[in-house]
PDB file of C-alpha atoms in Angstrom:
ATOM      1  CA  MET A 305     -64.745  -5.253  33.302  1.00 84.00           C
ATOM      2  CA  GLY A 306     -68.159  -4.588  34.831  1.00 95.00           C
ATOM      3  CA  ALA A 307     -70.049  -1.312  34.760  1.00 96.00           C
ATOM      4  CA  THR A 308     -69.160  -0.478  38.355  1.00 96.00           C
ATOM      5  CA  ALA A 309     -65.465  -1.028  37.716  1.00 96.00           C
ATOM      6  CA  VAL A 310     -65.584   1.078  34.545  1.00 96.00           C
ATOM      7  CA  LEU A 311     -67.335   3.921  36.362  1.00 96.00           C
ATOM      8  CA  SER A 312     -64.971   3.680  39.332  1.00 96.00           C
ATOM      9  CA  GLU A 313     -61.916   3.777  37.099  1.00 95.00           C
ATOM     10  CA  PHE A 314     -63.280   6.759  35.183  1.00 94.00           C
ATOM     11  CA  ALA A 315     -64.109   8.644  38.385  1.00 93.00           C
ATOM     12  CA  SER A 316     -60.762   7.925  40.007  1.00 95.00           C
ATOM     13  CA  LYS A 317     -58.814   9.117  36.968  1.00 95.00           C
ATOM     14  CA  THR A 318     -60.860  12.257  36.318  1.00 94.00           C
ATOM     15  CA  ARG A 319     -59.381  15.492  37.627  1.00 93.00           C
ATOM     16  CA  ILE A 320     -61.468  18.559  38.428  1.00 90.00           C
ATOM     17  CA  ALA A 321     -59.475  20.423  35.772  1.00 93.00           C
ATOM     18  CA  ASP A 322     -60.831  17.961  33.183  1.00 93.00           C
ATOM     19  CA  ILE A 323     -64.426  18.984  33.905  1.00 95.00           C
ATOM     20  CA  SER A 324     -65.965  22.123  32.438  1.00 96.00           C
ATOM     21  CA  ALA A 325     -66.717  25.021  34.765  1.00 96.00           C
ATOM     22  CA  GLU A 326     -70.382  24.759  33.791  1.00 98.00           C
ATOM     23  CA  ALA A 327     -70.520  21.090  34.811  1.00 97.00           C
ATOM     24  CA  VAL A 328     -68.797  21.804  38.128  1.00 96.00           C
ATOM     25  CA  ALA A 329     -71.205  24.672  38.864  1.00 97.00           C
ATOM     26  CA  ALA A 330     -74.231  22.545  37.958  1.00 98.00           C
ATOM     27  CA  THR A 331     -72.994  19.708  40.158  1.00 96.00           C
ATOM     28  CA  LYS A 332     -72.538  22.061  43.105  1.00 97.00           C
ATOM     29  CA  ARG A 333     -76.086  23.379  42.618  1.00 98.00           C
ATOM     30  CA  HIS A 334     -77.494  19.838  42.455  1.00 98.00           C
ATOM     31  CA  ILE A 335     -75.674  18.774  45.625  1.00 98.00           C
ATOM     32  CA  LEU A 336     -76.904  21.871  47.461  1.00 98.00           C
ATOM     33  CA  ASP A 337     -80.444  21.278  46.156  1.00 98.00           C
ATOM     34  CA  CYS A 338     -80.362  17.654  47.302  1.00 97.00           C
ATOM     35  CA  ALA A 339     -79.172  18.656  50.772  1.00 97.00           C
ATOM     36  CA  GLY A 340     -81.850  21.349  50.994  1.00 96.00           C
ATOM     37  CA  VAL A 341     -84.631  19.005  49.939  1.00 94.00           C
ATOM     38  CA  GLY A 342     -83.437  16.391  52.426  1.00 90.00           C
ATOM     39  CA  LEU A 343     -83.359  18.930  55.222  1.00 91.00           C
ATOM     40  CA  ALA A 344     -86.793  20.305  54.330  1.00 93.00           C
ATOM     41  CA  ALA A 345     -88.223  16.778  54.236  1.00 90.00           C
ATOM     42  CA  THR A 346     -87.446  16.251  57.921  1.00 85.00           C
ATOM     43  CA  VAL A 347     -90.415  18.424  58.897  1.00 90.00           C
ATOM     44  CA  GLU A 348     -92.857  16.784  56.477  1.00 93.00           C
ATOM     45  CA  PRO A 349     -94.970  13.802  57.626  1.00 93.00           C
ATOM     46  CA  ALA A 350     -93.396  11.343  55.159  1.00 92.00           C
ATOM     47  CA  GLY A 351     -89.935  12.635  55.986  1.00 88.00           C
ATOM     48  CA  ARG A 352     -90.615  12.209  59.687  1.00 88.00           C
ATOM     49  CA  ILE A 353     -91.595   8.576  59.104  1.00 92.00           C
ATOM     50  CA  VAL A 354     -88.320   7.894  57.295  1.00 88.00           C
ATOM     51  CA  LEU A 355     -86.355   9.707  59.997  1.00 84.00           C
ATOM     52  CA  ASP A 356     -88.089   7.737  62.764  1.00 88.00           C
ATOM     53  CA  ILE A 357     -87.458   4.405  61.019  1.00 90.00           C
ATOM     54  CA  THR A 358     -83.820   5.313  60.501  1.00 86.00           C
ATOM     55  CA  ARG A 359     -83.425   6.158  64.171  1.00 87.00           C
ATOM     56  CA  GLU A 360     -85.125   2.891  65.204  1.00 89.00           C
ATOM     57  CA  GLN A 361     -82.767   0.847  63.055  1.00 89.00           C
ATOM     58  CA  GLY A 362     -79.770   2.491  64.631  1.00 85.00           C
ATOM     59  CA  GLY A 363     -76.407   2.086  63.023  1.00 71.00           C
ATOM     60  CA  ALA A 364     -72.942   3.442  63.470  1.00 70.00           C
ATOM     61  CA  PRO A 365     -73.078   6.959  64.936  1.00 70.00           C
ATOM     62  CA  ARG A 366     -70.559   8.141  62.363  1.00 71.00           C
ATOM     63  CA  ALA A 367     -72.353   6.590  59.381  1.00 60.00           C
TER      64      ALA A 367
END
């Protein structure tokens, strides 16, 4: 079994109750931090470049 399959199986079988409260809280903070950094980057020059390229390439509106 490859690494992706092992990770997928682990993730699909893990229940939130199996994860410590500290790990869940840290994960929530990291997700919020990532979203905040991504949002803040949209007004920075480098972030604007990435945003413009993404818009040019198009894609599914719901992607």
